[in-house]
Coordinates of N, CA and C in Angstrom, one line a residue:
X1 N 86.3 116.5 97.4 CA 86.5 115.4 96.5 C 85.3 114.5 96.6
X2 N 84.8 114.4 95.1 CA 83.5 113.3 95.4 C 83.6 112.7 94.4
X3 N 83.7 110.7 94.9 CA 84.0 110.3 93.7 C 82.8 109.5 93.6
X4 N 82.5 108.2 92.5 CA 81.1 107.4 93.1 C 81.8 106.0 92.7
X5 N 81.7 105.3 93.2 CA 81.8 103.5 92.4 C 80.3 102.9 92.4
X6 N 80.4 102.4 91.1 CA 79.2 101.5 90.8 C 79.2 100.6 91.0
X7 N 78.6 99.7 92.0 CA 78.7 98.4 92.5 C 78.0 97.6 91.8
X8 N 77.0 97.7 90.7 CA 76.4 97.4 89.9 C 76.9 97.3 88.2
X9 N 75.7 96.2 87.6 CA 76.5 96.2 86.0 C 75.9 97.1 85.2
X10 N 75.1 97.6 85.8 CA 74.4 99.1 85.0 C 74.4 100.3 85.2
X11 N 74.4 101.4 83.9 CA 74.9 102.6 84.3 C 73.8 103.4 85.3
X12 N 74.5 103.9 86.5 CA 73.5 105.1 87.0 C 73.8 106.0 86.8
X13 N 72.5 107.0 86.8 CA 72.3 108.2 86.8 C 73.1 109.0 88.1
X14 N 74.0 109.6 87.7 CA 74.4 110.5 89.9 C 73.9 111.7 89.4
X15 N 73.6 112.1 91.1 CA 73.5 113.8 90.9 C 73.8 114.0 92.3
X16 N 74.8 114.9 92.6 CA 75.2 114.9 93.9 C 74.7 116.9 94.0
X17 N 74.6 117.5 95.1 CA 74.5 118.3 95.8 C 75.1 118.8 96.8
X18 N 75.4 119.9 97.4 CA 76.0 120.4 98.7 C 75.0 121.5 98.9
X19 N 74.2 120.9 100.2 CA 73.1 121.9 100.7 C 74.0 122.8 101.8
X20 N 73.9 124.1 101.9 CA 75.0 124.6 103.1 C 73.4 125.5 103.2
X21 N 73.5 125.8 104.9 CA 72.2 126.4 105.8 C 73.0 127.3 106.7
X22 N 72.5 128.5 106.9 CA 73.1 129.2 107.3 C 72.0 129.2 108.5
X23 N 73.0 129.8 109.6 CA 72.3 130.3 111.0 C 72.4 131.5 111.3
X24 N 71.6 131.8 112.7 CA 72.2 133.7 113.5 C 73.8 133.2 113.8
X25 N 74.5 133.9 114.0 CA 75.7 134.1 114.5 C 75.4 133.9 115.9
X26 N 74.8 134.5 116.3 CA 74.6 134.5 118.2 C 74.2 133.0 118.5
X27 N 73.9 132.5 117.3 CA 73.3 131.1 117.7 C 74.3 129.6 117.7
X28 N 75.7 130.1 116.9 CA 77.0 129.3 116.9 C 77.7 129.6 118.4
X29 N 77.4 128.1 118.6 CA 78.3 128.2 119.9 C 79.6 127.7 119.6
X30 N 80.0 126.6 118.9 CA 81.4 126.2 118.2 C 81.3 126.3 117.0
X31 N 82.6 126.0 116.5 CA 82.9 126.3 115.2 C 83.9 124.8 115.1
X32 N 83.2 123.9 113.8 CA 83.6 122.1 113.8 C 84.6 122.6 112.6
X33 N 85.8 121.6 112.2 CA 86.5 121.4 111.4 C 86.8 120.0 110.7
X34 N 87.3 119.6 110.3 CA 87.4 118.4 109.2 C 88.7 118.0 110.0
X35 N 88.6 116.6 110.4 CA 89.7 115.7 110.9 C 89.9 114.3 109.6
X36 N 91.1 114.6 109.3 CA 90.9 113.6 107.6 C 92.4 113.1 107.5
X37 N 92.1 111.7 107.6 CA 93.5 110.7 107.6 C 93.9 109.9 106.7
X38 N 94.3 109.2 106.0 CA 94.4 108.6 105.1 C 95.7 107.7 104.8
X39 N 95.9 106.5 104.7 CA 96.7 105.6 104.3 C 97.2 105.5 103.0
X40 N 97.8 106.9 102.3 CA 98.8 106.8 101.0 C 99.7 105.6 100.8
X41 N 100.3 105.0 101.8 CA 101.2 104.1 101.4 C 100.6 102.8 101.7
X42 N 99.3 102.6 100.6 CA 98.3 101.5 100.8 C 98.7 100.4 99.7
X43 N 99.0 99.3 100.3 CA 99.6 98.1 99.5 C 99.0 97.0 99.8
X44 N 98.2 96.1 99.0 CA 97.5 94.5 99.2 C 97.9 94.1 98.3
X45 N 97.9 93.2 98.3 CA 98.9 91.9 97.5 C 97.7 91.3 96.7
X46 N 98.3 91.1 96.0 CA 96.7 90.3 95.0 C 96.7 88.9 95.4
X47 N 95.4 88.7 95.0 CA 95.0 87.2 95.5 C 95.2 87.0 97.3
X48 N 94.9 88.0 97.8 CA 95.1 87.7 99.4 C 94.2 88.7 99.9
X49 N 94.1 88.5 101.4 CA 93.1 89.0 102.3 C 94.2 89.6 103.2
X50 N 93.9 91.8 103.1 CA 95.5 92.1 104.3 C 94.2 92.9 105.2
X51 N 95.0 93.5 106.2 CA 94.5 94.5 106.6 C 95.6 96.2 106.7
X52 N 94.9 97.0 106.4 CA 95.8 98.3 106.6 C 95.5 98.7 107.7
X53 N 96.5 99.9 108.3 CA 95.8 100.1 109.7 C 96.8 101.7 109.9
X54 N 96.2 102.8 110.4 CA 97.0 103.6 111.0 C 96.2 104.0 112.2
X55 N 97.2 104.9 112.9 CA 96.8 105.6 113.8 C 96.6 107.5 113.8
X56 N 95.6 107.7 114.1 CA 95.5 109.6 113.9 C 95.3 110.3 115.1
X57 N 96.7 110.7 115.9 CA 97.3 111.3 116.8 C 96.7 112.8 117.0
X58 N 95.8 113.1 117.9 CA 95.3 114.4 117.9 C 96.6 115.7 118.7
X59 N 96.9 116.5 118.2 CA 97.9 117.5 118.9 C 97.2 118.4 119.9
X60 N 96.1 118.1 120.0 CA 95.1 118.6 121.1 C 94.2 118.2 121.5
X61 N 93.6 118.8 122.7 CA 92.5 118.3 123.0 C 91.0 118.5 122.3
X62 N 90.6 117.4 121.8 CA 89.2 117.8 120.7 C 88.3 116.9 121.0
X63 N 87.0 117.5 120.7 CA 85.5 116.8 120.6 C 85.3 116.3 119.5
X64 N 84.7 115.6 119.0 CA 83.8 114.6 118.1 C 82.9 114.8 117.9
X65 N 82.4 115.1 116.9 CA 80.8 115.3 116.8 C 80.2 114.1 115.6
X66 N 81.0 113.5 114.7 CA 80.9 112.0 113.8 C 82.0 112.1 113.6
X67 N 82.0 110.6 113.0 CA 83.1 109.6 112.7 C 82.7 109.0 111.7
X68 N 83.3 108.5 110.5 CA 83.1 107.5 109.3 C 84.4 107.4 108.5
X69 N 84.1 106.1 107.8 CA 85.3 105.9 107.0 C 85.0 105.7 105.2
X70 N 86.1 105.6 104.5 CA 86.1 105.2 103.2 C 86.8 104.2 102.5
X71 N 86.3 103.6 102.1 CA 87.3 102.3 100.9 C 86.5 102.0 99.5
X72 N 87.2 101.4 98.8 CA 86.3 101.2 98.1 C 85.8 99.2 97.6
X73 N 85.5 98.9 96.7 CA 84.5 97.9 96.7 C 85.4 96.2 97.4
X74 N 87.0 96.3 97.2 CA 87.7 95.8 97.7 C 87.4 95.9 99.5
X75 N 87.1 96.5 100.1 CA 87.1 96.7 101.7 C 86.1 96.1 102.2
X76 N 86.7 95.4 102.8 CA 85.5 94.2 103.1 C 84.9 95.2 104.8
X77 N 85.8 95.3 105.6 CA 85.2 95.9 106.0 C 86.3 97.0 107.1
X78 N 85.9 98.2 107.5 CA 86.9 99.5 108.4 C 86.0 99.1 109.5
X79 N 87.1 99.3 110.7 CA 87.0 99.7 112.1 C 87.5 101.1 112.6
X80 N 87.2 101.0 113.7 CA 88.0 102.3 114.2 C 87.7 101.8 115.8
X81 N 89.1 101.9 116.2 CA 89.2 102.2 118.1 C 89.8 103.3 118.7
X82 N 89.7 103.2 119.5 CA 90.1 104.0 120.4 C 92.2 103.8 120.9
X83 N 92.6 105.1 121.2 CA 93.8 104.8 121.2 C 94.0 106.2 122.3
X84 N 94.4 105.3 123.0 CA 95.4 106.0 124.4 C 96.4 106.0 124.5
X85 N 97.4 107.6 124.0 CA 98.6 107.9 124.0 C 99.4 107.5 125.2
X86 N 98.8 107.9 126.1 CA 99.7 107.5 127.7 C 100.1 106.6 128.1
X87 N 99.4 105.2 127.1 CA 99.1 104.0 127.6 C 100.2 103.6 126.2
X88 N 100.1 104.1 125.4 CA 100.4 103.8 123.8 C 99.5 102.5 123.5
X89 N 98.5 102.2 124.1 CA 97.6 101.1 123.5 C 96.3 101.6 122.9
X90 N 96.2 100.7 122.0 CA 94.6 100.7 121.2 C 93.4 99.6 122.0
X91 N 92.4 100.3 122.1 CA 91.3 99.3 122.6 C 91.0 97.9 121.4
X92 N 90.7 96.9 122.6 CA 90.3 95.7 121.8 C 89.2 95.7 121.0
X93 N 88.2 96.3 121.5 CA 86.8 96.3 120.8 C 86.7 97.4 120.2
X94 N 86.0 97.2 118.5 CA 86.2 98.4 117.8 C 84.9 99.2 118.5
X95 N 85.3 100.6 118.7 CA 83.5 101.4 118.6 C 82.9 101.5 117.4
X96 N 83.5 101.5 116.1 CA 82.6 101.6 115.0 C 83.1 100.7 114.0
X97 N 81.9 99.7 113.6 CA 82.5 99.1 112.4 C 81.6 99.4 111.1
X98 N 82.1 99.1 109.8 CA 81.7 99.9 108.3 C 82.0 98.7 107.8
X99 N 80.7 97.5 107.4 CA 80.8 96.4 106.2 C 80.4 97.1 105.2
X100 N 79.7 98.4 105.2 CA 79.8 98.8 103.7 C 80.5 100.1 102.9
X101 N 81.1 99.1 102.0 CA 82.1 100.4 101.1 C 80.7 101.6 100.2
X102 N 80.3 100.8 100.3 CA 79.4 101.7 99.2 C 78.6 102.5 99.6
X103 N 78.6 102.2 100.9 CA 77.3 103.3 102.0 C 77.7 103.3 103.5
X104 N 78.9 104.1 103.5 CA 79.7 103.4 105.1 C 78.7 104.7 106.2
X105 N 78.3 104.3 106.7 CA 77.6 104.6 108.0 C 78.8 106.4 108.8
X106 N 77.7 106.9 109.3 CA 78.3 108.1 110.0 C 77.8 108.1 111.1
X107 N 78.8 107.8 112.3 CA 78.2 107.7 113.9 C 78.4 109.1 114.3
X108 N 77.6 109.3 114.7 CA 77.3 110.9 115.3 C 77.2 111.1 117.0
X109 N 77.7 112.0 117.8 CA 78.1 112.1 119.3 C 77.0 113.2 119.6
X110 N 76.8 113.4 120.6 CA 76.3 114.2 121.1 C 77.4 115.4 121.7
X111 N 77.0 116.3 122.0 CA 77.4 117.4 122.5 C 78.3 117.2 123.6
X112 N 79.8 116.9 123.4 CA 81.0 117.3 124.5 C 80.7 115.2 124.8
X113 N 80.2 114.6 124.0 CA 80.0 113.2 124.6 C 81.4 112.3 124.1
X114 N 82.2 112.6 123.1 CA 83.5 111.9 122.5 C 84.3 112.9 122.9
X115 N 85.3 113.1 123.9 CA 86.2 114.1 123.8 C 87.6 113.7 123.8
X116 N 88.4 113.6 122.9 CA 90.0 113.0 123.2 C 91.1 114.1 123.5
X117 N 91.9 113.4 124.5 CA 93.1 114.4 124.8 C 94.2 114.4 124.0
X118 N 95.0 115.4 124.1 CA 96.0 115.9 123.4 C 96.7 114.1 123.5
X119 N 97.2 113.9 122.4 CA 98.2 112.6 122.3 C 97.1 111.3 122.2
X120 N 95.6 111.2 122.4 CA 95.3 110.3 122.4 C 94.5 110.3 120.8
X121 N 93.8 109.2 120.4 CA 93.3 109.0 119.1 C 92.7 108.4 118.6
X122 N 92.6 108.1 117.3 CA 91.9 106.9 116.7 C 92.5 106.2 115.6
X123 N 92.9 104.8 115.8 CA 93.0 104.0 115.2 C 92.1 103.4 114.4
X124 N 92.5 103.7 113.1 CA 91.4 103.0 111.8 C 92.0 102.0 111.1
X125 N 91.4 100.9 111.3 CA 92.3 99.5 110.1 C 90.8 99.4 108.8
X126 N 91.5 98.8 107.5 CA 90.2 98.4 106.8 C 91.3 97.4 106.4
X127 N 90.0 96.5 105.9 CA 90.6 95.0 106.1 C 89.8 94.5 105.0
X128 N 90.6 93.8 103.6 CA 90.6 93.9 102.4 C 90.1 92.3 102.3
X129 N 89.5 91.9 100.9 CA 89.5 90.9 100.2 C 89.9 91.3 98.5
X130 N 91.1 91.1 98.2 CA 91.5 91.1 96.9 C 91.4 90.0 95.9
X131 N 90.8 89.6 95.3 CA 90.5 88.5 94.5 C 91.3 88.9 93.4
X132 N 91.8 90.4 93.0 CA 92.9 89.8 91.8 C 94.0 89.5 91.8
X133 N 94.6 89.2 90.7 CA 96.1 88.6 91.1 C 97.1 89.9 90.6
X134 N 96.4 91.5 90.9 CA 97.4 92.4 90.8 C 97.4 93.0 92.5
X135 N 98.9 93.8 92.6 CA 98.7 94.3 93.6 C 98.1 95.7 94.1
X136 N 97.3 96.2 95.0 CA 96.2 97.1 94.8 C 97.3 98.5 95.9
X137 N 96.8 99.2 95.1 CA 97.4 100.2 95.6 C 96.4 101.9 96.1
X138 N 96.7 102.7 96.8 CA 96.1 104.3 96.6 C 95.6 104.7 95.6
X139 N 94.3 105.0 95.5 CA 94.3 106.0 94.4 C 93.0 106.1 94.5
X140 N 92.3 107.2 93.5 CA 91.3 107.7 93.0 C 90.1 106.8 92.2
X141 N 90.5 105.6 91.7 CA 90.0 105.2 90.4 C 88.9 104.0 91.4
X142 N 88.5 103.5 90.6 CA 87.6 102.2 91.2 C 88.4 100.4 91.1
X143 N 89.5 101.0 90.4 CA 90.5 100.1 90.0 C 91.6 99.9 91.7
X144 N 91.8 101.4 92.4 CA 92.2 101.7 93.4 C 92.1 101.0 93.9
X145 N 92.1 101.4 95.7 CA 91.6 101.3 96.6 C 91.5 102.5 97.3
X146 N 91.4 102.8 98.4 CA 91.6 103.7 99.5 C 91.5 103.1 101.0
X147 N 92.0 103.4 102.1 CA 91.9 103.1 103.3 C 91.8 104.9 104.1
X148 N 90.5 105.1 104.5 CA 90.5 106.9 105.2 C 89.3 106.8 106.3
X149 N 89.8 107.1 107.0 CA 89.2 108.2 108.3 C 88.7 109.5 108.4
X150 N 87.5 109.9 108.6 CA 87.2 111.0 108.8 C 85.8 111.1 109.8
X151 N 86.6 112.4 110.4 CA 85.4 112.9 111.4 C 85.0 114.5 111.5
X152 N 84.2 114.9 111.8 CA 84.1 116.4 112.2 C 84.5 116.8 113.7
X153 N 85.8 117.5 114.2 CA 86.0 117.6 115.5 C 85.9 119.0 116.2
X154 N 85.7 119.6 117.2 CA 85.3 121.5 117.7 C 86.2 121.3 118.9
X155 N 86.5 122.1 119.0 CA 86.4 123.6 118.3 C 87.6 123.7 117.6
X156 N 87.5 124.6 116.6 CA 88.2 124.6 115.2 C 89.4 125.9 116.1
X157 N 90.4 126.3 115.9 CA 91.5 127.0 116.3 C 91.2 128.0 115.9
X158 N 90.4 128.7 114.7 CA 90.1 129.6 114.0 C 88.6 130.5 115.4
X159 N 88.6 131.2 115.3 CA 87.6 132.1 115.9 C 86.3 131.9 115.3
X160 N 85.1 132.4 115.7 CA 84.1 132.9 114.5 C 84.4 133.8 114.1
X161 N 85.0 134.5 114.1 CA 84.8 136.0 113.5 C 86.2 135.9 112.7
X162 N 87.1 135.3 112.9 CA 88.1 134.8 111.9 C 87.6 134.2 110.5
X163 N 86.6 132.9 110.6 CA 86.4 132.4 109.7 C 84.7 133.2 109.3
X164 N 84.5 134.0 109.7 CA 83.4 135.1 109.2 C 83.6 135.7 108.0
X165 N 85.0 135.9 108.2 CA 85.7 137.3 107.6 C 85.9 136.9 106.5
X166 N 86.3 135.0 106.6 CA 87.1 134.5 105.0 C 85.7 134.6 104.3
X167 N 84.4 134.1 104.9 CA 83.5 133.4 103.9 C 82.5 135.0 103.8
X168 N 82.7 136.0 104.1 CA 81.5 137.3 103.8 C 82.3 137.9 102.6
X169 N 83.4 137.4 102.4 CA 84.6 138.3 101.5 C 83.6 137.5 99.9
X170 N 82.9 136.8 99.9 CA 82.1 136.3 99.0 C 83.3 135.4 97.9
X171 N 84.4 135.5 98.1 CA 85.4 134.7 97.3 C 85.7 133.4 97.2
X172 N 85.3 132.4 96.8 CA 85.2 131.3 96.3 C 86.2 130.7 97.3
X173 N 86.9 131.5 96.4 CA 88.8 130.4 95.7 C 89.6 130.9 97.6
X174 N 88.9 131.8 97.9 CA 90.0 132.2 99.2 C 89.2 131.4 100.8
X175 N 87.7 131.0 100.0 CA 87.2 130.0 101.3 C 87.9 128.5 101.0
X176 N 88.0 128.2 99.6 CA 88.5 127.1 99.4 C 90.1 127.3 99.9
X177 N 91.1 127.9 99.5 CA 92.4 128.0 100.7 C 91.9 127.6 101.9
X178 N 91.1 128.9 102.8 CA 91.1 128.7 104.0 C 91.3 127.3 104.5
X179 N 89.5 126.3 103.6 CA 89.2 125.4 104.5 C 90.5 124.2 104.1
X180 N 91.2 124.2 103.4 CA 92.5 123.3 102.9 C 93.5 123.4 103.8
X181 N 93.6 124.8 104.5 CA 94.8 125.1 105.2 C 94.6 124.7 106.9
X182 N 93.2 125.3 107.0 CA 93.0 125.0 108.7 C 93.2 123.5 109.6
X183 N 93.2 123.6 110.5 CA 93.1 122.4 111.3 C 93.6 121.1 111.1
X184 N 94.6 121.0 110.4 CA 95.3 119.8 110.1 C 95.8 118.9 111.8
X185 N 94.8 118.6 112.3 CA 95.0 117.7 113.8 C 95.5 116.5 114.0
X186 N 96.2 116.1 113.0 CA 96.5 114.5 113.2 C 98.2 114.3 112.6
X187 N 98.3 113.2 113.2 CA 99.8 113.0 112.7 C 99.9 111.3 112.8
X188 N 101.1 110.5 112.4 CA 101.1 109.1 112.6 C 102.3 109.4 113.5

């Protein structure tokens, strides 16, 4: 899904791209998947300032390799903390904050440096200025909003040689299943 908002009163030109680089096989030590959360039941009241907020409960133990979020021109600005199942608390101080909707930053970890346990998480709030006097809801459009989470997390449950097999089969439409169906790691 790639959408664009124009934050400007003139048209631009887009051209978007997906560069994909292949490696040796011998040279993949993990295999990352898509960790992707999202606040559907997103509601701000017009003419007011809310914050939305969930939490994305990992059912395993997983690594981090980045972290970013999305809103659109309404989002004044996303956080994300840290959240300890055991404790059932969220940390006070965010580790990443995003003032921009239109170019939100991607924090990137190092190797085995972010690792969360089974039950623990991350809590994402984005925290709105609505200036109109309708109420803003989910959606797609630039009229929308969105409130979303996303990170890349490893090791993926799939094998290498599992997810070898989907993408050598040269089939579009059956890599696009695959990567829709895999690794769904989060829950509220």
């Amino acid at each position: 899904n790639h959408h664009y908002i124009n934050p400007t009163a003139n048209d631009v030109r887009i051209n978007a791209a997906l560069n994909v680089h292949g490696m040796d096989e011998a040279d993949v030590e993990e295999v990352g998947y898509l960790i992707f959360d999202s606040d559907l039941e997103l509601s701000i009241p017009g003419s007011s300032q809310a914050t939305e907020a969930q939490t994305c409960v990992m059912h395993r133990d997983v690594n981090i390799a980045l972290v970013s979020t999305h809103s659109h021109e309404r989002g004044d600005c996303a956080t994300l903390n840290m959240y300890r199942g055991e404790a059932g608390a969220i940390t006070e101080a965010p580790f990443y904050v995003n003032k921009f909707w239109e170019a939100p930053p991607i924090l990137h970890f190092g190797l085995d440096e972010f690792q969360l346990s089974e039950g623990d998480g991350i809590h994402y709030a984005c925290h709105y200025k609505n200036a109109e006097d309708r109420e803003l809801g989910f959606g797609p459009s630039g009229s929308d909003e969105m409130c979303v989470f996303a990170a890349i997390g490893y090791p993926a449950l799939q094998t290498k040689e599992e997810i070898k097999s989907v993408f050598t089969e040269g089939d579009f439409v059956k890599v696009l299943q695959f990567a829709n169906s895999i690794n769904i790691d989060s829950y509220h």
